[in-house]
CSV table of C-alpha atoms in Angstrom, one decimal:
chain,number,residue,atom,x,y,z
A,1125,MET,CA,-34.6,-30.6,0.0
A,1126,ASP,CA,-37.2,-31.6,2.6
A,1127,ASP,CA,-34.6,-31.1,5.4
A,1128,CYS,CA,-34.7,-27.4,4.9
A,1129,VAL,CA,-37.2,-25.7,7.3
A,1130,HIS,CA,-36.4,-22.2,6.0
A,1131,CYS,CA,-35.3,-21.0,9.4
A,1132,GLY,CA,-32.9,-18.4,8.1
A,1133,PHE,CA,-29.8,-19.4,10.0
A,1134,CYS,CA,-27.9,-19.5,6.7
A,1135,LEU,CA,-28.7,-16.0,5.7
A,1136,PRO,CA,-25.9,-14.1,7.6
A,1137,THR,CA,-23.3,-16.4,6.3
A,1138,CYS,CA,-24.3,-16.4,2.6
A,1139,PRO,CA,-22.1,-14.1,0.6
A,1140,THR,CA,-24.7,-13.3,-2.1
A,1141,TYR,CA,-27.5,-12.7,0.4
A,1142,ALA,CA,-25.1,-10.4,2.3
A,1143,LEU,CA,-24.4,-8.5,-0.9
A,1144,TRP,CA,-27.9,-8.1,-2.2
A,1145,GLY,CA,-30.5,-9.2,0.5
A,1146,GLU,CA,-32.4,-11.0,-2.2
A,1147,GLU,CA,-34.2,-14.1,-1.0
A,1148,MET,CA,-33.6,-16.1,-4.2
A,1149,ASP,CA,-29.9,-15.5,-3.8
A,1150,SER,CA,-29.9,-17.2,-0.4
A,1151,PRO,CA,-29.5,-20.9,0.3
A,1152,ARG,CA,-33.1,-21.4,1.4
A,1153,GLY,CA,-34.3,-19.4,-1.6
A,1154,ARG,CA,-32.3,-21.5,-4.0
A,1155,ILE,CA,-33.7,-24.7,-2.4
A,1156,TYR,CA,-37.2,-23.3,-2.9
A,1157,LEU,CA,-36.3,-22.8,-6.6
A,1158,MET,CA,-35.0,-26.4,-6.7
A,1159,GLU,CA,-38.3,-27.7,-5.2
A,1160,MET,CA,-40.3,-25.8,-7.8
A,1161,ALA,CA,-38.1,-26.9,-10.7
A,1162,GLU,CA,-38.3,-30.5,-9.5
A,1163,LYS,CA,-42.1,-30.4,-9.5
A,1164,GLY,CA,-42.1,-28.8,-13.0
A,1165,GLU,CA,-43.5,-25.6,-11.8
A,1166,ILE,CA,-40.7,-23.4,-13.2
A,1167,PRO,CA,-38.3,-24.0,-16.1
A,1168,LEU,CA,-34.5,-24.4,-15.7
A,1169,GLU,CA,-34.0,-21.5,-18.1
A,1170,GLY,CA,-34.1,-17.9,-17.0
A,1171,ALA,CA,-34.3,-16.9,-13.3
A,1172,PHE,CA,-33.5,-20.4,-12.0
A,1173,THR,CA,-30.2,-20.6,-13.8
A,1174,THR,CA,-29.4,-17.0,-13.0
A,1175,HIS,CA,-29.7,-17.6,-9.2
A,1176,MET,CA,-27.8,-20.9,-9.3
A,1177,ASP,CA,-25.0,-19.3,-11.3
A,1178,ARG,CA,-24.8,-16.5,-8.7
A,1179,CYS,CA,-24.1,-19.1,-5.9
A,1180,LEU,CA,-20.4,-19.3,-5.1
A,1181,GLY,CA,-20.7,-22.9,-3.7
A,1182,CYS,CA,-18.8,-21.8,-0.7
A,1183,MET,CA,-20.8,-24.1,1.6
A,1184,ALA,CA,-20.9,-21.5,4.5
A,1185,CYS,CA,-24.6,-22.4,4.7
A,1186,VAL,CA,-23.8,-26.0,5.4
A,1187,THR,CA,-21.7,-25.0,8.4
A,1188,ALA,CA,-24.5,-22.7,9.7
A,1189,CYS,CA,-27.4,-25.0,9.2
A,1190,PRO,CA,-28.9,-26.4,12.4
A,1191,SER,CA,-31.0,-29.0,10.4
A,1192,GLY,CA,-28.1,-30.6,8.6
A,1193,VAL,CA,-29.2,-29.6,5.1
A,1194,GLN,CA,-26.7,-31.0,2.6
A,1195,TYR,CA,-26.8,-28.0,0.3
A,1196,ASP,CA,-23.5,-29.1,-1.2
A,1197,ARG,CA,-25.1,-32.3,-2.5
A,1198,LEU,CA,-28.1,-30.3,-3.8
A,1199,LEU,CA,-26.0,-27.8,-5.7
A,1200,GLU,CA,-23.7,-30.4,-7.2
A,1201,ALA,CA,-26.8,-32.3,-8.4
A,1202,THR,CA,-28.4,-29.2,-9.8
A,1203,ARG,CA,-25.5,-27.7,-11.8
A,1204,PRO,CA,-25.1,-30.7,-14.1
A,1205,GLN,CA,-28.8,-30.4,-15.0
A,1206,ILE,CA,-28.3,-26.8,-16.0
A,1207,GLU,CA,-25.2,-27.7,-18.1
A,1208,ARG,CA,-27.1,-30.5,-19.8
A,1209,ASN,CA,-30.4,-28.7,-20.4
A,1210,VAL,CA,-29.9,-25.0,-20.5
A,1211,PRO,CA,-28.5,-23.4,-23.7
A,1212,ARG,CA,-26.1,-20.6,-22.8
A,1213,SER,CA,-25.3,-17.5,-24.9
A,1214,ARG,CA,-22.5,-17.9,-27.4
A,1215,ALA,CA,-20.2,-15.5,-25.5
A,1216,ASP,CA,-20.8,-17.3,-22.2
A,1217,ARG,CA,-20.3,-20.7,-23.7
A,1218,LEU,CA,-17.1,-19.7,-25.4
A,1219,PHE,CA,-15.7,-18.1,-22.3
A,1220,ARG,CA,-16.4,-21.2,-20.2
A,1221,GLU,CA,-14.9,-23.5,-22.9
A,1222,ALA,CA,-11.8,-21.3,-22.9
A,1223,ILE,CA,-11.4,-21.8,-19.2
A,1224,PHE,CA,-11.8,-25.5,-19.3
A,1225,THR,CA,-9.5,-25.8,-22.4
A,1226,LEU,CA,-6.7,-24.2,-20.5
A,1227,PHE,CA,-6.8,-24.6,-16.7
A,1228,PRO,CA,-6.9,-28.4,-16.3
A,1229,TYR,CA,-3.9,-28.9,-18.5
A,1230,ARG,CA,-0.4,-28.3,-17.1
A,1231,ARG,CA,1.3,-28.3,-20.5
A,1232,ARG,CA,-1.1,-25.7,-21.8
A,1233,LEU,CA,-0.7,-23.6,-18.7
A,1234,ARG,CA,3.1,-23.8,-19.1
A,1235,ALA,CA,2.8,-22.5,-22.7
A,1236,ALA,CA,0.5,-19.8,-21.5
A,1237,SER,CA,3.0,-18.8,-18.8
A,1238,LEU,CA,5.5,-17.7,-21.5
A,1239,GLY,CA,2.9,-15.3,-22.9
A,1240,GLY,CA,2.0,-14.2,-19.3
A,1241,ALA,CA,5.6,-13.5,-18.4
A,1242,LEU,CA,6.2,-11.5,-21.6
A,1243,TYR,CA,3.0,-9.6,-21.0
A,1244,GLN,CA,3.9,-8.7,-17.5
A,1245,LYS,CA,7.3,-7.5,-18.6
A,1246,LEU,CA,6.0,-5.3,-21.4
A,1247,ARG,CA,2.7,-4.2,-19.8
A,1248,PRO,CA,2.4,-0.5,-20.2
A,1249,ALA,CA,1.8,1.7,-17.1
A,1250,ARG,CA,-1.4,3.0,-18.5
A,1251,MET,CA,-2.9,-0.5,-19.1
A,1252,ASP,CA,-5.2,-0.2,-16.1
A,1253,ARG,CA,-6.8,3.0,-17.6
A,1254,LEU,CA,-7.2,1.3,-20.9
A,1255,LEU,CA,-8.9,-1.8,-19.4
A,1256,ALA,CA,-11.2,0.5,-17.4
A,1257,ARG,CA,-12.5,1.9,-20.7
A,1258,LEU,CA,-13.4,-1.4,-22.2
A,1259,PRO,CA,-17.2,-2.1,-22.6
A,1260,ARG,CA,-19.0,-4.0,-19.9
A,1261,ARG,CA,-19.4,-7.1,-22.1
A,1262,LEU,CA,-15.7,-7.6,-21.8
A,1263,GLU,CA,-15.6,-7.4,-18.0
A,1264,ARG,CA,-14.8,-11.1,-17.7
A,1265,LEU,CA,-11.6,-10.7,-19.7
A,1266,VAL,CA,-10.6,-7.7,-17.6
A,1267,ALA,CA,-11.2,-9.8,-14.5
A,1268,MET,CA,-9.0,-12.6,-15.8
A,1269,GLU,CA,-6.2,-10.2,-16.7
A,1270,SER,CA,-6.3,-8.7,-13.2
A,1271,LEU,CA,-6.0,-12.2,-11.5
A,1272,LEU,CA,-2.8,-13.1,-13.4
A,1273,PRO,CA,-0.2,-14.1,-10.8
A,1274,PRO,CA,3.4,-13.0,-11.0
A,1275,VAL,CA,4.8,-15.5,-13.5
A,1276,SER,CA,8.1,-17.2,-13.1
A,1277,VAL,CA,8.9,-19.2,-16.2
A,1278,ARG,CA,11.5,-21.2,-14.3
A,1279,ASP,CA,8.9,-22.3,-11.7
A,1280,ALA,CA,6.3,-22.9,-14.4
A,1281,PHE,CA,8.5,-25.4,-16.2
A,1282,ALA,CA,10.0,-27.0,-13.1
A,1283,ARG,CA,8.8,-30.4,-12.0
A,1284,THR,CA,8.0,-31.5,-8.5
A,1285,PRO,CA,10.3,-34.4,-7.6
A,1286,ALA,CA,8.7,-37.8,-8.4
A,1287,ARG,CA,10.1,-39.1,-5.1
A,1288,THR,CA,11.4,-37.4,-2.0
A,1289,PRO,CA,12.9,-39.6,0.6
A,1290,ALA,CA,12.0,-39.2,4.3
A,1291,VAL,CA,14.5,-37.6,6.6
A,1292,GLY,CA,15.4,-40.2,9.2
A,1293,PRO,CA,13.3,-43.3,9.8
A,1294,ARG,CA,10.3,-43.4,7.5
A,1295,ARG,CA,6.9,-43.1,9.2
A,1296,GLY,CA,4.8,-43.4,6.1
A,1297,ARG,CA,4.5,-43.2,2.3
A,1298,VAL,CA,2.6,-40.1,1.2
A,1299,GLY,CA,1.3,-39.5,-2.3
A,1300,MET,CA,1.0,-35.9,-3.3
A,1301,LEU,CA,-1.3,-34.2,-5.7
A,1302,THR,CA,0.7,-31.6,-7.6
A,1303,GLY,CA,-2.3,-30.0,-9.2
A,1304,CYS,CA,-2.6,-27.9,-12.4
A,1305,VAL,CA,-2.5,-24.2,-11.6
A,1306,GLN,CA,-0.8,-25.1,-8.3
A,1307,ASP,CA,2.2,-26.8,-10.0
A,1308,VAL,CA,2.6,-24.1,-12.7
A,1309,PHE,CA,2.0,-20.9,-10.9
A,1310,PHE,CA,2.5,-21.9,-7.2
A,1311,HIS,CA,5.3,-24.4,-7.7
A,1312,GLN,CA,7.1,-23.2,-4.6
A,1313,VAL,CA,4.2,-24.3,-2.5
A,1314,ASN,CA,4.6,-27.9,-3.9
A,1315,LEU,CA,8.3,-27.8,-3.1
A,1316,ALA,CA,7.7,-26.5,0.4
A,1317,THR,CA,5.1,-29.3,0.9
A,1318,THR,CA,7.5,-32.1,-0.1
A,1319,ARG,CA,10.3,-30.6,2.1
A,1320,VAL,CA,8.0,-30.3,5.2
A,1321,LEU,CA,6.6,-33.8,4.8
A,1322,ALA,CA,10.0,-35.3,4.3
A,1323,ALA,CA,11.4,-33.4,7.3
A,1324,GLU,CA,8.6,-35.0,9.4
A,1325,GLY,CA,9.6,-38.5,8.3
A,1326,TYR,CA,7.4,-39.1,5.3
A,1327,GLU,CA,8.5,-40.5,2.0
A,1328,VAL,CA,6.7,-38.3,-0.6
A,1329,VAL,CA,5.6,-39.7,-4.0
A,1330,ALA,CA,4.4,-37.3,-6.7
A,1331,PRO,CA,3.5,-39.4,-9.7
A,1332,ARG,CA,4.5,-37.7,-13.0
A,1333,GLU,CA,1.5,-39.1,-14.9
A,1334,GLN,CA,-1.1,-37.6,-12.6
A,1335,GLY,CA,-3.5,-35.1,-14.3
A,1336,CYS,CA,-6.2,-32.7,-13.2
A,1337,CYS,CA,-8.4,-33.9,-10.3
A,1338,GLY,CA,-11.6,-32.5,-11.9
A,1339,ALA,CA,-12.4,-30.0,-9.1
A,1340,LEU,CA,-13.1,-27.0,-11.3
A,1341,GLY,CA,-15.3,-29.0,-13.6
A,1342,LEU,CA,-17.2,-30.7,-10.8
A,1343,HIS,CA,-18.0,-27.4,-9.1
A,1344,ALA,CA,-19.2,-26.0,-12.4
A,1345,GLY,CA,-21.5,-28.9,-13.3
A,1346,ARG,CA,-19.3,-30.6,-15.9
A,1347,GLU,CA,-20.0,-34.0,-14.4
A,1348,GLU,CA,-19.0,-36.3,-17.2
A,1349,GLU,CA,-15.6,-34.6,-17.6
A,1350,SER,CA,-15.0,-34.6,-13.9
A,1351,THR,CA,-15.9,-38.3,-13.6
A,1352,GLY,CA,-13.3,-39.2,-16.2
A,1353,ARG,CA,-10.6,-37.2,-14.4
A,1354,ALA,CA,-11.5,-38.8,-11.1
A,1355,LYS,CA,-11.1,-42.3,-12.5
A,1356,ALA,CA,-7.8,-41.5,-14.1
A,1357,LEU,CA,-6.4,-40.0,-10.8
A,1358,ILE,CA,-7.6,-42.9,-8.7
A,1359,ALA,CA,-5.8,-45.3,-11.1
A,1360,VAL,CA,-2.6,-43.3,-10.8
A,1361,PHE,CA,-2.5,-43.3,-7.0
A,1362,GLU,CA,-3.5,-47.0,-6.9
A,1363,ARG,CA,-0.3,-47.8,-8.8
A,1364,ALA,CA,1.7,-45.5,-6.6
A,1365,ASP,CA,0.8,-47.7,-3.6
A,1366,VAL,CA,0.7,-44.9,-0.9
A,1367,ASP,CA,-0.7,-44.8,2.6
A,1368,VAL,CA,-2.2,-41.3,2.3
A,1369,VAL,CA,-2.8,-38.9,-0.6
A,1370,ALA,CA,-1.9,-35.4,0.7
A,1371,VAL,CA,-3.5,-32.4,-1.0
A,1372,ASN,CA,-2.3,-28.7,-0.5
A,1373,VAL,CA,-5.2,-27.1,-2.5
A,1374,ALA,CA,-8.5,-26.8,-0.6
A,1375,GLY,CA,-10.7,-27.0,-3.7
A,1376,CYS,CA,-9.0,-30.1,-5.0
A,1377,GLY,CA,-9.1,-31.9,-1.7
A,1378,SER,CA,-12.8,-31.2,-1.3
A,1379,SER,CA,-13.6,-32.8,-4.6
A,1380,MET,CA,-11.3,-35.7,-4.2
A,1381,LYS,CA,-13.0,-36.5,-0.9
A,1382,GLU,CA,-16.3,-36.6,-2.9
A,1383,TYR,CA,-15.1,-39.2,-5.4
A,1384,GLY,CA,-16.9,-41.9,-3.4
A,1385,GLU,CA,-20.2,-40.2,-3.9
A,1386,LEU,CA,-19.4,-39.1,-7.5
A,1387,LEU,CA,-18.8,-42.7,-8.5
A,1388,ALA,CA,-21.1,-44.5,-6.1
A,1389,ASP,CA,-23.4,-45.7,-9.0
A,1390,ASP,CA,-20.6,-47.1,-11.1
A,1391,PRO,CA,-20.2,-50.8,-10.3
A,1392,GLU,CA,-16.6,-50.9,-11.6
A,1393,TRP,CA,-15.4,-47.8,-9.7
A,1394,ALA,CA,-17.5,-47.4,-6.6
A,1395,ASP,CA,-15.3,-49.5,-4.3
A,1396,ARG,CA,-12.1,-48.2,-5.8
A,1397,ALA,CA,-13.4,-44.6,-5.3
A,1398,ALA,CA,-14.4,-45.3,-1.7
A,1399,ARG,CA,-10.9,-46.7,-0.9
A,1400,PHE,CA,-9.2,-43.8,-2.6
A,1401,THR,CA,-11.4,-41.2,-0.8
A,1402,ALA,CA,-10.5,-42.8,2.6
A,1403,LYS,CA,-6.9,-42.0,1.9
A,1404,VAL,CA,-7.3,-38.3,0.9
A,1405,ARG,CA,-6.2,-35.8,3.5
A,1406,ASP,CA,-5.4,-32.2,3.4
A,1407,VAL,CA,-1.7,-31.6,4.1
A,1408,SER,CA,-2.6,-29.8,7.4
A,1409,GLU,CA,-4.3,-32.9,8.6
A,1410,VAL,CA,-1.2,-35.0,8.0
A,1411,LEU,CA,1.1,-32.4,9.7
A,1412,ALA,CA,-1.3,-31.9,12.6
A,1413,ASP,CA,-1.3,-35.7,13.3
A,1414,ALA,CA,2.5,-35.6,13.3
A,1415,LEU,CA,2.7,-32.8,15.9
A,1416,GLU,CA,2.7,-35.1,18.9
A,1417,ASP,CA,5.8,-36.8,17.5
A,1418,SER,CA,7.2,-33.9,15.5
A,1419,ARG,CA,10.7,-34.6,14.2
A,1420,ALA,CA,11.5,-31.4,12.4
A,1421,PRO,CA,12.9,-28.5,14.6
A,1422,ARG,CA,11.2,-25.2,14.3
A,1423,HIS,CA,13.1,-21.9,14.2
A,1424,ARG,CA,11.5,-18.7,15.4
A,1425,VAL,CA,9.4,-16.5,13.1
A,1426,ASP,CA,8.3,-13.3,14.8
A,1427,ALA,CA,5.2,-12.3,12.9
A,1428,ALA,CA,1.6,-11.4,13.4
A,1429,VAL,CA,-0.1,-13.9,11.1
A,1430,VAL,CA,-3.8,-13.7,10.0
A,1431,TYR,CA,-5.2,-17.1,8.7
A,1432,HIS,CA,-7.9,-17.0,6.1
A,1433,ASP,CA,-10.1,-20.1,6.0
A,1434,ALA,CA,-10.5,-21.2,2.4
A,1435,CYS,CA,-14.2,-22.2,2.0
A,1436,HIS,CA,-13.5,-25.6,0.6
A,1437,LEU,CA,-11.2,-26.3,3.6
A,1438,GLY,CA,-13.2,-24.8,6.4
A,1439,HIS,CA,-16.8,-25.3,5.3
A,1440,ALA,CA,-16.7,-28.2,2.8
A,1441,GLN,CA,-14.0,-30.3,4.6
A,1442,LYS,CA,-14.6,-29.0,8.2
A,1443,ILE,CA,-10.9,-28.5,8.6
A,1444,ARG,CA,-10.3,-25.5,10.8
A,1445,THR,CA,-8.2,-26.5,13.9
A,1446,GLN,CA,-5.5,-28.4,12.1
A,1447,PRO,CA,-4.0,-25.5,10.0
A,1448,ARG,CA,-4.1,-23.3,13.1
A,1449,ASP,CA,-2.4,-26.0,15.2
A,1450,VAL,CA,0.3,-26.3,12.6
A,1451,LEU,CA,0.9,-22.6,12.5
A,1452,ARG,CA,1.0,-22.3,16.3
A,1453,SER,CA,3.7,-24.9,16.3
A,1454,ILE,CA,6.0,-22.2,14.9
A,1455,PRO,CA,7.7,-20.2,17.7
A,1456,GLY,CA,7.1,-16.5,17.5
A,1457,VAL,CA,4.0,-16.7,15.4
A,1458,GLU,CA,1.1,-14.7,16.8
A,1459,LEU,CA,-2.1,-16.0,15.1
A,1460,THR,CA,-4.9,-13.4,14.5
A,1461,GLU,CA,-8.4,-14.3,13.5
A,1462,LEU,CA,-10.4,-12.5,10.8
A,1463,PRO,CA,-13.7,-10.7,11.2
A,1464,GLU,CA,-16.4,-12.2,9.0
A,1465,ALA,CA,-14.2,-15.3,8.6
A,1466,GLU,CA,-17.2,-17.3,7.3
A,1467,ILE,CA,-17.8,-15.0,4.3
A,1468,CYS,CA,-16.1,-16.1,1.1
A,1469,CYS,CA,-13.4,-13.9,-0.5
A,1470,GLY,CA,-15.1,-14.2,-3.9
A,1471,SER,CA,-12.7,-16.6,-5.6
A,1472,ALA,CA,-14.7,-19.8,-5.5
A,1473,GLY,CA,-13.0,-21.7,-8.3
A,1474,ILE,CA,-13.8,-19.8,-11.5
A,1475,TYR,CA,-16.5,-17.6,-9.9
A,1476,ASN,CA,-14.3,-14.5,-9.9
A,1477,MET,CA,-14.0,-14.8,-13.7
A,1478,LEU,CA,-17.6,-15.7,-14.4
A,1479,GLN,CA,-19.2,-13.3,-11.9
A,1480,PRO,CA,-16.5,-10.5,-11.6
A,1481,GLU,CA,-18.8,-7.8,-10.2
A,1482,ALA,CA,-20.0,-9.9,-7.2
A,1483,ALA,CA,-16.5,-11.4,-6.7
A,1484,GLY,CA,-15.1,-7.8,-6.7
A,1485,GLU,CA,-17.5,-6.7,-3.9
A,1486,LEU,CA,-16.5,-9.7,-1.8
A,1487,GLY,CA,-12.8,-9.3,-2.5
A,1488,ARG,CA,-12.8,-5.7,-1.4
A,1489,ARG,CA,-14.8,-6.7,1.7
A,1490,LYS,CA,-12.3,-9.4,2.6
A,1491,ALA,CA,-9.3,-7.1,2.0
A,1492,GLU,CA,-10.8,-4.5,4.4
A,1493,ASN,CA,-11.2,-7.1,7.1
A,1494,ILE,CA,-7.6,-8.3,6.6
A,1495,ARG,CA,-6.3,-4.7,6.8
A,1496,GLY,CA,-8.1,-4.2,10.1
A,1497,THR,CA,-6.2,-7.0,11.8
A,1498,GLY,CA,-2.9,-5.2,11.4
A,1499,ALA,CA,-1.2,-8.5,10.6
A,1500,ASP,CA,2.3,-8.8,9.0
A,1501,LEU,CA,1.4,-11.8,6.9
A,1502,LEU,CA,-1.6,-13.5,5.4
A,1503,VAL,CA,-1.7,-17.3,5.1
A,1504,THR,CA,-4.4,-19.4,3.3
A,1505,ALA,CA,-4.5,-22.9,1.8
A,1506,ASN,CA,-5.9,-22.3,-1.6
A,1507,PRO,CA,-4.3,-20.7,-4.7
A,1508,GLY,CA,-7.6,-19.1,-5.9
A,1509,CYS,CA,-7.9,-17.3,-2.5
A,1510,LEU,CA,-4.3,-16.1,-2.8
A,1511,LEU,CA,-4.9,-14.7,-6.3
A,1512,GLN,CA,-8.2,-13.1,-5.3
A,1513,ILE,CA,-7.0,-11.5,-2.1
A,1514,ARG,CA,-3.7,-10.4,-3.7
A,1515,LYS,CA,-5.8,-8.5,-6.3
A,1516,TYR,CA,-7.6,-6.4,-3.6
A,1517,LEU,CA,-4.8,-6.0,-1.1
A,1518,GLU,CA,-2.6,-4.6,-3.9
A,1519,GLY,CA,0.6,-5.9,-2.4
A,1520,GLU,CA,0.1,-4.4,1.1
A,1521,LEU,CA,1.3,-7.5,2.9
A,1522,PRO,CA,2.9,-10.8,1.9
A,1523,MET,CA,0.7,-13.9,1.4
A,1524,LEU,CA,1.8,-17.5,1.8
A,1525,HIS,CA,0.4,-21.0,1.9
A,1526,PRO,CA,0.7,-22.3,5.5
A,1527,VAL,CA,3.3,-25.0,4.4
A,1528,GLN,CA,5.6,-22.2,3.1
A,1529,LEU,CA,5.7,-20.6,6.5
A,1530,LEU,CA,6.3,-23.9,8.2
A,1531,ASP,CA,9.0,-24.8,5.7
A,1532,ALA,CA,10.8,-21.5,6.3
A,1533,SER,CA,10.7,-22.2,10.1
A,1534,ILE,CA,12.0,-25.7,9.7
A,1535,ARG,CA,14.9,-24.6,7.4
A,1536,GLY,CA,15.6,-21.5,9.5
A,1537,VAL,CA,15.3,-19.1,6.6
A,1538,ARG,CA,13.3,-15.9,6.3
A,1539,PRO,CA,9.7,-16.5,5.0
A,1540,PRO,CA,9.2,-15.2,1.4
A,1541,GLY,CA,8.1,-11.6,1.4
A,1542,LEU,CA,8.8,-10.9,5.1
């Protein structure tokens, strides 16, 4: 906390400060609140929790800070204190529990996908008008309904291959996180990831027994739950004996790279977590490293592509050039940059369900910036961003994960949606 000199460089990049201009909804304001709470001058209940809950945890302030303030560490130390010590309203508590009873479990998500597919098939045309009339206290449920992705039951129940052999001589053995929401609702991204890595000479291993990485819980302050998930995932990939653990979800990769810090005080797990963290890489890092000796031919894709930096990739992991380098390796791709690229789209894990009004303002702002580029296609490396931006672009242009565009180029097929 003492590293913060309250200079204000963080203010223009903070989404909530950009929305409301409220000092306590800026990074330096929240740090000031943390200092007061740490000294016992203010309670955790009330205003303190309100302003911490309003933070998206996008870490744009970490990128902007000239003093090197580790706001990410501060926030992830603060939120567990709130969850342990601040009683929430019954409605808030039940809604949060519902999220964490469903999203980290693939089997439950697959079961829910059946209901989702049926709902989308039978959804009446006037449903939007009906939802708009619901009382404000149900706005979170309305937000959740609006974020439901197009459901393919076939994809939801499909499995990522446990092992995909390398094409040609093997250059390495890569373990792949299949994810929870990713594997059920974005299964095609996982398949594209395995094909691209294999085409570049990597053997891909996706252990069937892997579970949730704990990212959603960790970012929401559910420390004990996240610690257990981290240990289980580390053990799975230790048994898989891989050189690298590739991740195609920005939020998951960010948390997995923090396992070393999360488990640093556990004598049994500290070294194991550190070794695991050293192996974790975003898939764009793996593919960018392979560009100098690329083995997979690229076919031309003529498209103006706008790349959206997922916050947990660009700000938290500092990965910006690699995805762009990978996209530029595709002949015909004209890469366009976004105005206000540092401002979060409003997804932020479960933020767009817990804080739908603020998330809506940010989503509309991001959509307008995307429209202004005149691009043919949007690509971004996080399923939450894809769902959030899809909601506010309303189908105006196709959206893909970067590996899907690269996969289409390598296979010489038309990219989905183009």
